[in-house]
Tab-separated table of C-alpha atoms and ligand atoms in Angstrom:
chain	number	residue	atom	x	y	z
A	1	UNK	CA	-63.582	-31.030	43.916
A	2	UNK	CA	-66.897	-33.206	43.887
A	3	UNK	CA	-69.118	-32.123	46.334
A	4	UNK	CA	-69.985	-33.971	49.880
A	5	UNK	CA	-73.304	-34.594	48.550
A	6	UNK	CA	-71.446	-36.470	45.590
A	7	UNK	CA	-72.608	-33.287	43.038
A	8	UNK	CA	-70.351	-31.266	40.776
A	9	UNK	CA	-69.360	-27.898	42.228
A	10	UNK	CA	-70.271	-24.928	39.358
A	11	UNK	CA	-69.374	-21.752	39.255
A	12	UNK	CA	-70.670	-19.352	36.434
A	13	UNK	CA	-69.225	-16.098	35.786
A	14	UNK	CA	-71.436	-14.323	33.621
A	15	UNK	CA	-74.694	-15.732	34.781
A	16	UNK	CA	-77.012	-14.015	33.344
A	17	UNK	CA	-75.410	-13.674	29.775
A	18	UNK	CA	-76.082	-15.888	26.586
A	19	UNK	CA	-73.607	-18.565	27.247
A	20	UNK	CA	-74.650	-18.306	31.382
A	21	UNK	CA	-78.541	-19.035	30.849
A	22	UNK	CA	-77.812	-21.630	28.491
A	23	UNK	CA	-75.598	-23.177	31.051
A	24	UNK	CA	-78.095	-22.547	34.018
A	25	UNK	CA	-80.498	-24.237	31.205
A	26	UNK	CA	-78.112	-27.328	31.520
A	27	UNK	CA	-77.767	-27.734	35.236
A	28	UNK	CA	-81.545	-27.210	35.708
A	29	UNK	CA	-81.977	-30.012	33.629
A	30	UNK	CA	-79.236	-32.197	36.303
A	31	UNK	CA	-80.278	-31.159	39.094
A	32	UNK	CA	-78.797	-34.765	40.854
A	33	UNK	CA	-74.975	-33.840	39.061
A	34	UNK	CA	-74.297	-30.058	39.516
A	35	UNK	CA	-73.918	-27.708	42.723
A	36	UNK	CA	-73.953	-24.414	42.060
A	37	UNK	CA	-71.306	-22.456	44.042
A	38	UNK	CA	-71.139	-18.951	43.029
A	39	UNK	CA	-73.270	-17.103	39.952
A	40	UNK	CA	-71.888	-13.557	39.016
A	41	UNK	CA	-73.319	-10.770	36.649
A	42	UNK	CA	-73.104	-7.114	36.274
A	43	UNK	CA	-76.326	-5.438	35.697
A	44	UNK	CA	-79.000	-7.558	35.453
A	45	UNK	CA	-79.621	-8.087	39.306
A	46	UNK	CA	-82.932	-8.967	39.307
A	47	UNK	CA	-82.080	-11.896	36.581
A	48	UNK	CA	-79.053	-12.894	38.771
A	49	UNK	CA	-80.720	-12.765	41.900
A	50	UNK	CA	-83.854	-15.149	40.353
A	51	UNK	CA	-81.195	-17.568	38.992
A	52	UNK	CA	-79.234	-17.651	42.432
A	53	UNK	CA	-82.480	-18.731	44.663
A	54	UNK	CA	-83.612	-20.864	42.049
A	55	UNK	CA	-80.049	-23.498	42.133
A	56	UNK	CA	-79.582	-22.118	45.846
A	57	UNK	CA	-76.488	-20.706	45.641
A	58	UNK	CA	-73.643	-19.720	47.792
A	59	UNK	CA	-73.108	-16.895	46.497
A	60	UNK	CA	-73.682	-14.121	44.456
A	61	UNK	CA	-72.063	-11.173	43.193
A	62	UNK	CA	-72.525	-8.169	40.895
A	63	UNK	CA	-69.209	-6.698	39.350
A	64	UNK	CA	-71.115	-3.400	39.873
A	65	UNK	CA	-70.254	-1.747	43.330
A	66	UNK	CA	-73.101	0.961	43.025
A	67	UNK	CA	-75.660	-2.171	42.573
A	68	UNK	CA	-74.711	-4.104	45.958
A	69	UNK	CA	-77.763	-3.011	47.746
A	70	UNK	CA	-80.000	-4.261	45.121
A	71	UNK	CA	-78.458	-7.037	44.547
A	72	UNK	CA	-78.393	-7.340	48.640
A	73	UNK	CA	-81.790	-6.628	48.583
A	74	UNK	CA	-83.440	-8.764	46.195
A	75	UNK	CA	-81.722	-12.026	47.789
A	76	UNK	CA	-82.772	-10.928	51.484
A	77	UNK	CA	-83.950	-13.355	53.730
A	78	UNK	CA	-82.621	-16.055	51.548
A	79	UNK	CA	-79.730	-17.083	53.067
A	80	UNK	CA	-77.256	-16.482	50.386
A	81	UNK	CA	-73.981	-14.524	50.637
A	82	UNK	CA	-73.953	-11.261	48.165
A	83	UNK	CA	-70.882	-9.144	47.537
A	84	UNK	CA	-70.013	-6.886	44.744
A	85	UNK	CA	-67.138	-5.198	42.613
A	86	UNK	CA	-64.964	-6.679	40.486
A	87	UNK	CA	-62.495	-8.501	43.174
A	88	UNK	CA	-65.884	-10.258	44.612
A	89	UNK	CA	-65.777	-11.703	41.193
A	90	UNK	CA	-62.062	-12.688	41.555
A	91	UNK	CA	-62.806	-14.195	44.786
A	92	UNK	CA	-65.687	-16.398	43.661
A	93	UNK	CA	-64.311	-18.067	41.092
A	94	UNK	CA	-61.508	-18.866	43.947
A	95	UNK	CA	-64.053	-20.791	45.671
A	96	UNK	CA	-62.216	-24.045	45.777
A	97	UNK	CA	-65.881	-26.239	46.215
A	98	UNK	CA	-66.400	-25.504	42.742
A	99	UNK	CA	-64.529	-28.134	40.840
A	100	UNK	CA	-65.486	-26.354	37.364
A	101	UNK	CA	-65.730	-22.625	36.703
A	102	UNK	CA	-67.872	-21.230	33.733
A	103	UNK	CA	-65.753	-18.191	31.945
A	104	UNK	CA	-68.454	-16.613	30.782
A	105	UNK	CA	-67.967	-12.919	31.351
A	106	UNK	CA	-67.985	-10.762	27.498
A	107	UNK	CA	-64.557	-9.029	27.122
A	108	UNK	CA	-61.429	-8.347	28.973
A	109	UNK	CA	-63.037	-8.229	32.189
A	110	UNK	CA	-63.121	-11.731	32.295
A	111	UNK	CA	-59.532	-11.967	32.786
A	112	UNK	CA	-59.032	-11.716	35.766
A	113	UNK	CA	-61.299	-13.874	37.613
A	114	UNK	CA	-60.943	-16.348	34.620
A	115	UNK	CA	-56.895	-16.092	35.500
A	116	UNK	CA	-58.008	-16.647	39.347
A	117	UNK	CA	-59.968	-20.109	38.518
A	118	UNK	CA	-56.930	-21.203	36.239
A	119	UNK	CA	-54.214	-20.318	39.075
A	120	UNK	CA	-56.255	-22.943	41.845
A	121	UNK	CA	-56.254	-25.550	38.883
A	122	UNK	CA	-60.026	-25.480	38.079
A	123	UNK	CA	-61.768	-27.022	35.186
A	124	UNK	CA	-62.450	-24.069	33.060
A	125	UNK	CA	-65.081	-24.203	30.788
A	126	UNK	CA	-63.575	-21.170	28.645
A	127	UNK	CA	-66.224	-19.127	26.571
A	128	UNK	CA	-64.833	-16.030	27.030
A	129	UNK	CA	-62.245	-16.064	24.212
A	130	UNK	CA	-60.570	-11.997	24.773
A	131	UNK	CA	-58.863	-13.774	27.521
A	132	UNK	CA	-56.991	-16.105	25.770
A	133	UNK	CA	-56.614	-13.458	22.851
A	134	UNK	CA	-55.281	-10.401	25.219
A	135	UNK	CA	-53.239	-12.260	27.594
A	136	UNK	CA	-52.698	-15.822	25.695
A	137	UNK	CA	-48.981	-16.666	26.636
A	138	UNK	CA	-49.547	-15.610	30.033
A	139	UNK	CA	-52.874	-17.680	30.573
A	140	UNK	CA	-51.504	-20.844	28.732
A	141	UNK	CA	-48.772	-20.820	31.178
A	142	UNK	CA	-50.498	-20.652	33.927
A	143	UNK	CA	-52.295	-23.375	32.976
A	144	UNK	CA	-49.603	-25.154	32.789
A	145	UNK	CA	-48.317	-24.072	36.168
A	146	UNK	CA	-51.331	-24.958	38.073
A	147	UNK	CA	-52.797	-28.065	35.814
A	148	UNK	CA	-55.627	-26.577	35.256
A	149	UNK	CA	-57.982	-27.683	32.499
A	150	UNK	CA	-59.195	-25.359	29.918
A	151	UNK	CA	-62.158	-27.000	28.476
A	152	UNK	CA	-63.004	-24.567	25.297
A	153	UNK	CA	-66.660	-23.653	25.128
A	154	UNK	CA	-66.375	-21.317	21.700
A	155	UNK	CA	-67.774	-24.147	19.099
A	156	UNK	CA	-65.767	-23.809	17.252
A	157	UNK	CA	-63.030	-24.796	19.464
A	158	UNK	CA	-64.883	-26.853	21.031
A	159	UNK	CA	-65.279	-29.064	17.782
A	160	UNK	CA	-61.536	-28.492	17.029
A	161	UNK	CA	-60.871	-30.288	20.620
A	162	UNK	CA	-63.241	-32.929	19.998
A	163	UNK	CA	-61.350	-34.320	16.862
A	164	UNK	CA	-57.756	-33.195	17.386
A	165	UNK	CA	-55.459	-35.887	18.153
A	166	UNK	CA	-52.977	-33.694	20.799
A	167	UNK	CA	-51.285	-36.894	21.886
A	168	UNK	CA	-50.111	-37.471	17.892
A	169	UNK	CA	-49.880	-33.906	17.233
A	170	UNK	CA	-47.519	-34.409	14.114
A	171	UNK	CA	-50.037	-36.174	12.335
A	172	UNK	CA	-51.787	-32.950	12.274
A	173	UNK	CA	-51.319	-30.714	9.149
A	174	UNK	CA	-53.424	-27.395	9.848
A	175	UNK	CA	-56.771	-26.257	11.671
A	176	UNK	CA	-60.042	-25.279	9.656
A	177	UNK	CA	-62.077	-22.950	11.273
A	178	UNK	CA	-65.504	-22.529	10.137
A	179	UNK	CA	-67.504	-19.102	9.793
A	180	UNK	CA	-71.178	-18.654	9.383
A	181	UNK	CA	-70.123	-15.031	7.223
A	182	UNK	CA	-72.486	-13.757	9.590
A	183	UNK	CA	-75.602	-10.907	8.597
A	184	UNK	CA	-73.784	-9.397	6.140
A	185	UNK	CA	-72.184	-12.517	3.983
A	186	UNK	CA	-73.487	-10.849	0.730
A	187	UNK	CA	-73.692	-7.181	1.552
A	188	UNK	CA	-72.155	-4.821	-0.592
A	189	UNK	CA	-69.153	-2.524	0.755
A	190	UNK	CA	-71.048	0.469	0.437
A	191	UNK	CA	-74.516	-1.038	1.869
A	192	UNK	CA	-72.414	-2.276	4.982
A	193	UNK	CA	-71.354	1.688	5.824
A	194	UNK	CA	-75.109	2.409	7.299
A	195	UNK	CA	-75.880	-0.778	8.713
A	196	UNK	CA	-77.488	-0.409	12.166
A	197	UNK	CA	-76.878	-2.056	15.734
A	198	UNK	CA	-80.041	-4.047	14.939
A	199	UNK	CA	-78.967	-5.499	11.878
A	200	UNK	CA	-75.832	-6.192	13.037
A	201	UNK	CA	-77.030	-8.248	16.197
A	202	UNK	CA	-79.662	-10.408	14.171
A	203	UNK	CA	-77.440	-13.339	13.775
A	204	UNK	CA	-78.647	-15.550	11.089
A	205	UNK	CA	-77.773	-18.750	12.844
A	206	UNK	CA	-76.966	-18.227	16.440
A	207	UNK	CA	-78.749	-16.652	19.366
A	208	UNK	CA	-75.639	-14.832	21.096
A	209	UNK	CA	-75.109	-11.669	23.412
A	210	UNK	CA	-74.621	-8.162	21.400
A	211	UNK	CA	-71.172	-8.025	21.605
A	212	UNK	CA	-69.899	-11.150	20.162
A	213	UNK	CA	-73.122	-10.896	17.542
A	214	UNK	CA	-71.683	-7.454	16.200
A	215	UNK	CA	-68.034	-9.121	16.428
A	216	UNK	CA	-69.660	-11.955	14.174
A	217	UNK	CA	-71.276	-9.379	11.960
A	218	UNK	CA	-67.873	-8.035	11.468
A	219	UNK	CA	-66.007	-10.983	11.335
A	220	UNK	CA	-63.799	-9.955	13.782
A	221	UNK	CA	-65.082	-12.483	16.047
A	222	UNK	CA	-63.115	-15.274	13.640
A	223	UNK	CA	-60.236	-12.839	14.109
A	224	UNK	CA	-60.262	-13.383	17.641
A	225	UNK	CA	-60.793	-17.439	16.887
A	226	UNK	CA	-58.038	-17.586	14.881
A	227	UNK	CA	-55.732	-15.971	17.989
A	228	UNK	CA	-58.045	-18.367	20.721
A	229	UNK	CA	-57.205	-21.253	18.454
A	230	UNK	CA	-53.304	-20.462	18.080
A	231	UNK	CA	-53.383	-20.413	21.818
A	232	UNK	CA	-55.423	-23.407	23.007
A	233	UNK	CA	-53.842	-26.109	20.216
A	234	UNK	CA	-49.916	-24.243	20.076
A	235	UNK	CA	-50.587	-23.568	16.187
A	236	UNK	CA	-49.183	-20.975	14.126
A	237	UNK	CA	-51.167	-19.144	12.268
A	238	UNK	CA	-50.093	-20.039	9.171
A	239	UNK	CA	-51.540	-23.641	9.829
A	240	UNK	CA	-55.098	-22.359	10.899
A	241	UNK	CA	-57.346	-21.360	7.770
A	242	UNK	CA	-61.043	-19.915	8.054
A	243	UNK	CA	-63.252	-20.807	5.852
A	244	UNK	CA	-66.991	-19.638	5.519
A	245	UNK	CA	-69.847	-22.069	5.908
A	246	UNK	CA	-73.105	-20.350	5.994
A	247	UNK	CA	-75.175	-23.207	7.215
A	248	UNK	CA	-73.064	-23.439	10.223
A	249	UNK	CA	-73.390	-27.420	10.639
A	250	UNK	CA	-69.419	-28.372	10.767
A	251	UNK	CA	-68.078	-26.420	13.292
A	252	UNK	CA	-64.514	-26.832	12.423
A	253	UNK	CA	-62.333	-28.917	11.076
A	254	UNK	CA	-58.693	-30.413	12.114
A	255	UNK	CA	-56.752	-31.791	8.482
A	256	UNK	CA	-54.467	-34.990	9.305
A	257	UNK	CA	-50.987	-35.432	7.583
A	258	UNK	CA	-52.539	-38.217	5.554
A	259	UNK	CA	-54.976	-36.711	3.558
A	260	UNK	CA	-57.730	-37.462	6.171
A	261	UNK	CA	-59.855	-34.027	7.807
A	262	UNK	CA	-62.531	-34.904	10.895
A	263	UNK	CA	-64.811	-32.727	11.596
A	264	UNK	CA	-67.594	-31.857	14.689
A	265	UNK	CA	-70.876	-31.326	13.313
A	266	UNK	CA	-74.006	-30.180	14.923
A	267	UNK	CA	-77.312	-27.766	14.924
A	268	UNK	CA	-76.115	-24.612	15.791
A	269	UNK	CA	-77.052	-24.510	19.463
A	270	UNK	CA	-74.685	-23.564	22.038
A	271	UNK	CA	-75.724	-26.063	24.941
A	272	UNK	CA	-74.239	-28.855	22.763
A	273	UNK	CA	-70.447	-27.265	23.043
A	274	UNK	CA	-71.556	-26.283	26.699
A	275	UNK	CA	-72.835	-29.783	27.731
A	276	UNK	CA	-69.622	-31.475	26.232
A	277	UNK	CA	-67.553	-29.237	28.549
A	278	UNK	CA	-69.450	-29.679	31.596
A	279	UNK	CA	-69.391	-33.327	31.123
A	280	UNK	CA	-66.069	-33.677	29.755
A	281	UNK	CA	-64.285	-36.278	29.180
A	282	UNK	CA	-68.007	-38.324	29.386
A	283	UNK	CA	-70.705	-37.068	27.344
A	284	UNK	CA	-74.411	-35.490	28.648
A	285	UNK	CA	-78.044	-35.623	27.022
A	286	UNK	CA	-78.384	-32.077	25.812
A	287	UNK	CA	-81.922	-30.877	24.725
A	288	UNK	CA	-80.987	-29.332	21.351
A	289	UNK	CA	-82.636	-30.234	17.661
A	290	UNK	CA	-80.983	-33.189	16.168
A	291	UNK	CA	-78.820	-32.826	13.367
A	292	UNK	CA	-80.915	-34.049	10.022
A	293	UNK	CA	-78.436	-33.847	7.216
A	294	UNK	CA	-80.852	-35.425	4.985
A	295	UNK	CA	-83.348	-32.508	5.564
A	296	UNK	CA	-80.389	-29.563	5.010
A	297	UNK	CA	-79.722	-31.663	1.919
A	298	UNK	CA	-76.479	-28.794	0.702
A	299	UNK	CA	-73.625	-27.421	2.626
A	300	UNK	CA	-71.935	-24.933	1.445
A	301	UNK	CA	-68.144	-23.277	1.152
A	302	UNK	CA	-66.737	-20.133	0.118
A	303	UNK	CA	-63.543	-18.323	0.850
A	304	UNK	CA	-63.828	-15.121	3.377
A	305	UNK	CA	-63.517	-11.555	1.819
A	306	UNK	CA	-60.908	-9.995	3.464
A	307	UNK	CA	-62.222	-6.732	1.226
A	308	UNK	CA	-65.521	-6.574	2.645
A	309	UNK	CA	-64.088	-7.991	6.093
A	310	UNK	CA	-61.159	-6.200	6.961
A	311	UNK	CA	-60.846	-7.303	10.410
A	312	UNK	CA	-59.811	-10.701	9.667
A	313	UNK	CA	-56.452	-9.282	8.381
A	314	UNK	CA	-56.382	-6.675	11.402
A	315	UNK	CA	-56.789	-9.932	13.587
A	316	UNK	CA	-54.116	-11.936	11.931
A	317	UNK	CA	-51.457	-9.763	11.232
A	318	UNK	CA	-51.497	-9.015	15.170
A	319	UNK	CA	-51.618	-12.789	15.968
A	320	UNK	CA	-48.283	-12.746	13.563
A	321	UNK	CA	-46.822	-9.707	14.937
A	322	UNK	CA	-47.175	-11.154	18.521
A	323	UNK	CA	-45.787	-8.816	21.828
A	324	UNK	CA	-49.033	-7.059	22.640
A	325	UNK	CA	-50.621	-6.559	19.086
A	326	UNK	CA	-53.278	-8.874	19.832
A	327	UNK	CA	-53.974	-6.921	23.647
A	328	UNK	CA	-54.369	-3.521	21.328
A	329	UNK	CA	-56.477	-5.433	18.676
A	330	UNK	CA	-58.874	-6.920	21.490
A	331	UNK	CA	-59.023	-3.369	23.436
A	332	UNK	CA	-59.542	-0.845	20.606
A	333	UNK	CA	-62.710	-3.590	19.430
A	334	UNK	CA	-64.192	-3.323	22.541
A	335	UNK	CA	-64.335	-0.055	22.496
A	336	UNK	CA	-65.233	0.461	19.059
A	337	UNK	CA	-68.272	-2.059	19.172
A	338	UNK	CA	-69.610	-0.113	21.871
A	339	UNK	CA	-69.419	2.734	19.751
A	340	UNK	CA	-71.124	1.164	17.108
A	341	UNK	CA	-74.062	-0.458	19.786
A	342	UNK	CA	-74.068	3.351	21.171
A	343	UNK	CA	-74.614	4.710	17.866
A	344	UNK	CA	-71.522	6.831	17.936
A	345	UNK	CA	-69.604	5.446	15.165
A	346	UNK	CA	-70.390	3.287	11.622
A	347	UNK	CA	-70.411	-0.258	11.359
A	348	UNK	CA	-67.066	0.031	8.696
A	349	UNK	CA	-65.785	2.514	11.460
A	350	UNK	CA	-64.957	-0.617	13.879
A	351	UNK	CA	-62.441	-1.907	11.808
A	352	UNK	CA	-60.872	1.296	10.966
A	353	UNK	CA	-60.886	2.404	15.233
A	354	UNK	CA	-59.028	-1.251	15.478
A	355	UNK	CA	-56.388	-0.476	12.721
A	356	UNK	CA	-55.952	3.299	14.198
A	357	UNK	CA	-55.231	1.933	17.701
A	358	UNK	CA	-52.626	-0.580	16.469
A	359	UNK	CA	-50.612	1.844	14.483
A	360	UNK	CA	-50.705	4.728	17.212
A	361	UNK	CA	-49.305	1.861	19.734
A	362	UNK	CA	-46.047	0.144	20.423
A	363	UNK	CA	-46.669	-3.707	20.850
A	364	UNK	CA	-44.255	-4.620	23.449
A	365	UNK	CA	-45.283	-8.167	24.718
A	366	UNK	CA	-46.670	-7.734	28.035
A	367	UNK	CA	-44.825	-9.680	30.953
A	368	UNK	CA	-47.276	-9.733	33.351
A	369	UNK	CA	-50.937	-9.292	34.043
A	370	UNK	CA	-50.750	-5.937	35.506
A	371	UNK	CA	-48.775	-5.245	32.004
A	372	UNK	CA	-51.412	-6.741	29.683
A	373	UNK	CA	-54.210	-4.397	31.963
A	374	UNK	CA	-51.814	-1.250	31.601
A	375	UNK	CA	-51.455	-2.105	28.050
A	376	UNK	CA	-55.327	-2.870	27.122
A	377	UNK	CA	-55.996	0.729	29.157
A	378	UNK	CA	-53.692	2.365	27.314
A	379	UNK	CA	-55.302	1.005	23.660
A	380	UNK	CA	-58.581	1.769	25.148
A	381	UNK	CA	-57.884	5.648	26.105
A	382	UNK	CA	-56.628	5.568	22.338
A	383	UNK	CA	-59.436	3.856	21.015
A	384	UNK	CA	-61.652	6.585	22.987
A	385	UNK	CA	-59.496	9.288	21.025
A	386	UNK	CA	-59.595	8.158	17.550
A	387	UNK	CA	-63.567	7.753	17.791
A	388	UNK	CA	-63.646	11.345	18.131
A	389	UNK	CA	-61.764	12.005	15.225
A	390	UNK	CA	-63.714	9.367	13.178
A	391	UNK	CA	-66.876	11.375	14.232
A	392	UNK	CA	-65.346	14.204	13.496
A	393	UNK	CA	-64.594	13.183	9.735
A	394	UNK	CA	-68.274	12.664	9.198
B	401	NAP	N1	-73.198	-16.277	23.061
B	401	NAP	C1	-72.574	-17.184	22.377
B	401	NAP	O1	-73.193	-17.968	21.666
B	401	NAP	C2	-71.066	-17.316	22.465
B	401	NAP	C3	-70.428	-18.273	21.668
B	401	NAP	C4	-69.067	-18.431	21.790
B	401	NAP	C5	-68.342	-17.641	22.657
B	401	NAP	N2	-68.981	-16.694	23.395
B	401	NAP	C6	-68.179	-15.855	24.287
B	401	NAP	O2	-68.694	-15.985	25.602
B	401	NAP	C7	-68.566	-14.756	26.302
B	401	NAP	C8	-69.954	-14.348	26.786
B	401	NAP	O3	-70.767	-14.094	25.652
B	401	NAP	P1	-72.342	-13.879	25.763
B	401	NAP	O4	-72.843	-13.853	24.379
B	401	NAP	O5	-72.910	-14.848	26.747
B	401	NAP	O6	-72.373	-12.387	26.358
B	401	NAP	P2	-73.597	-11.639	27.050
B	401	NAP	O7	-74.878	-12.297	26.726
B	401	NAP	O8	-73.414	-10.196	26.745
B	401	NAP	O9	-73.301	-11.882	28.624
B	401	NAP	C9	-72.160	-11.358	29.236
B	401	NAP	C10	-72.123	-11.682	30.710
B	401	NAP	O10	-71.005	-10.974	31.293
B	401	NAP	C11	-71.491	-10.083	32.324
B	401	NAP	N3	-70.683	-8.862	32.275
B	401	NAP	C12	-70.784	-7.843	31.383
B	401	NAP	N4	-69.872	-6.885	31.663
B	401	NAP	C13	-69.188	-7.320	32.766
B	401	NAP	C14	-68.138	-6.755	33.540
B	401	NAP	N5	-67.593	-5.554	33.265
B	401	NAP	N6	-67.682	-7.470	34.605
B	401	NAP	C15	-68.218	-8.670	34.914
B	401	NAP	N7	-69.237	-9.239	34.221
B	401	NAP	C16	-69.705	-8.573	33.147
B	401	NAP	C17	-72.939	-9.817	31.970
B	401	NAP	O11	-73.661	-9.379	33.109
B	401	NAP	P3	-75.065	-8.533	32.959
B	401	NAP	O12	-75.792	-9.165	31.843
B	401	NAP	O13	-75.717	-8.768	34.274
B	401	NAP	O14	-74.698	-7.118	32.722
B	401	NAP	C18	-73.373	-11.199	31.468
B	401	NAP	O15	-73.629	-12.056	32.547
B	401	NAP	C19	-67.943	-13.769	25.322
B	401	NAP	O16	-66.575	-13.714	25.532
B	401	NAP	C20	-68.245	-14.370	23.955
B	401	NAP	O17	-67.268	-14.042	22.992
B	401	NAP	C21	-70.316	-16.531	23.328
């Protein structure tokens, strides 16, 4: 719904995150094209409450209960509406004067609310890829219930929907999905056992939030591509490949029946995916470096080592064994990266939590949403257990 001052209606869930500030970034930079409706965060009050006076929100909300008075009190005398707990979030991105919705919460909490925006038949600008990769069937057909658009924000999928031809889809052979190889591209096995939290966050391309920057580290964050991807362009995963391009210029690939592959190139900044999905299906100025191919002069390819990277394999092995595998695999990651952040468990120990959990669990395809929450609890509480015994064995 456009405004009745003829602007865009925004919501942003995650506000104060990577992908939210770079969006704010965006809108600050339109102020004539977007409203924003509601911003949410969950700890970072003081960032969310700044953000929400500065576009003059409707709203804003913490997913925190315990921090509603903060939140309440840093926005007094403003004007704006505050509420709190993770149903507040639901109910914001129901706000129906926001015509597109933000997804950019880190991890399954994000379903929900992301689920709520899809059901009113929002635009969703969809960052927040465990979504799609714990509850996939069930948010694609929603989608398809409501009309809603999922706009992908990941760039990677963001490229792959900017050259995929889905009204001549059998002229498509197969998906490439490109991987920077992240921190540890040429670390050996044994290095990558004592690796720490900081290494593992300093991204050598991208500026991201610590989650998805150990998930890159990892590579299980192209394990949960390759699951986003099968869901968003109806691929199987036998037609999606991953292939590792440290430059991290083409940002995927889709190969045509004819010999032909297009590809979306770009500096690796995420306003550029962002702005395209704001904007979509027109195009927006977007203040990122240009692209100077001349000046990179090489890019490079290699195959990924599913050795040294075990959690590609975790991640498609559940995408082929389907039912709830790729719930468990999201669930016991979480977990296991927070771990790893805490200091709790190894950097190797992530992949070996994730494995663990899907072993212990059976992988019964959720039916519903409550399902798919009972189910990622239930990897989670295992998760939780098999940490101990990893620390244990050290
Ligand atoms: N960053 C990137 O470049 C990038 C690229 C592609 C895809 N993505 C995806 O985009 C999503 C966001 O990533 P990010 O890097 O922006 O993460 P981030 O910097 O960690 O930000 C996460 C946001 O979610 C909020 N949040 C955290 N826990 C929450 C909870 N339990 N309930 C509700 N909100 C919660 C945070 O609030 P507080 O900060 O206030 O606690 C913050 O606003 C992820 O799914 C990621 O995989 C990110």
């Amino acid at each position: 719904m456009t405004e009745a001052d003829g602007r865009h209606g925004l919501t942003v869930l995650g506000a104060t995150g990577s992908i939210g500030t770079s969006t704010l970034d965006l809108v600050r930079r339109n102020p004539d094209t977007f409203k924003v409706v509601a911003l949410t965060a969950h700890s970072r009050i003081l960032e969310l409450a700044e953000a929400a006076r500065e576009f003059n929100a409707e709203l804003a909300v913490t997913s925190d209960p315990a921090r509603y008075q903060d939140l309440k009190a840093a926005l007094e005398g403003s004007g704006i509406e505050v509420a709190a707990g993770p149903e507040a979030v639901v109910e914001a991105a129901r706000r129906p004067s926001a015509r597109t919705v933000m997804a950019a919460i880190v991890g399954a909490a994000g379903l929900a609310p992301t689920l709520a925006a899809v059901a009113r038949g929002a635009r969703v600008a969809l960052a927040n890829k465990e979504c799609l990769v714990c509850a996939g069937d069930l948010m694609t057909a929603a989608v398809a219930d409501s009309g809603a658009v999922l706009l992908p924000v990941d760039s990677e999928h963001n490229a792959i929907f900017q050259v995929f031809d889905d009204e001549r889809r059998e002229g498509i052979e197969k998906i490439i999905l490109t991987a920077s190889g992240g921190p540890f591209r040429r670390t050996a096995l044994e290095d990558m056992r004592a690796v720490t939290p900081e290494q593992a966050v300093a991204h050598p391309n991208w500026s991201m939030g610590a989650k998805i920057s150990v998930d890159s580290a990892s590579m299980m964050n192209k394990g949960l591509e390759l699951i986003e991807a099968h869901h968003l362009f109806a691929m199987p995963e036998s037609r999606i490949d991953i292939l590792v391009h440290p430059q991290s210029v083409i940002h995927s690939m889709v190969a045509y029946v004819d010999g032909s592959v297009l590809a979306q190139l770009g500096c690796p900044d995420m306003r550029t995916p962002i702005a395209y999905a704001l904007a979509w299906p027109a195009r927006m100025k977007a203040p990122v470096e240009r692209l100077d191919l001349g000046k990179i002069a090489t890019l490079s390819f290699e195959a990924p080592d599913l050795v040294r990277f075990p959690a590609l394999r975790l991640a498609r092995e559940a995408l082929r064994q389907g039912g709830g595998a790729p719930t468990i695999l999201n669930a016991a990651n979480e977990v296991a990266v927070a771990a790893f952040l805490g200091r709790r468990i190894g950097f190797l120990d992530i992949a070996a939590v994730v494995d663990a959990t899907l072993a212990r669990l059976d992988p019964k395809a959720p039916a519903s949403i409550d399902e798919v929450i009972g189910l990622d609890a239930a990897a989670r509480r295992t998760a939780e257990d098999l940490l101990g015994s990893v620390v244990a064995a050290q």
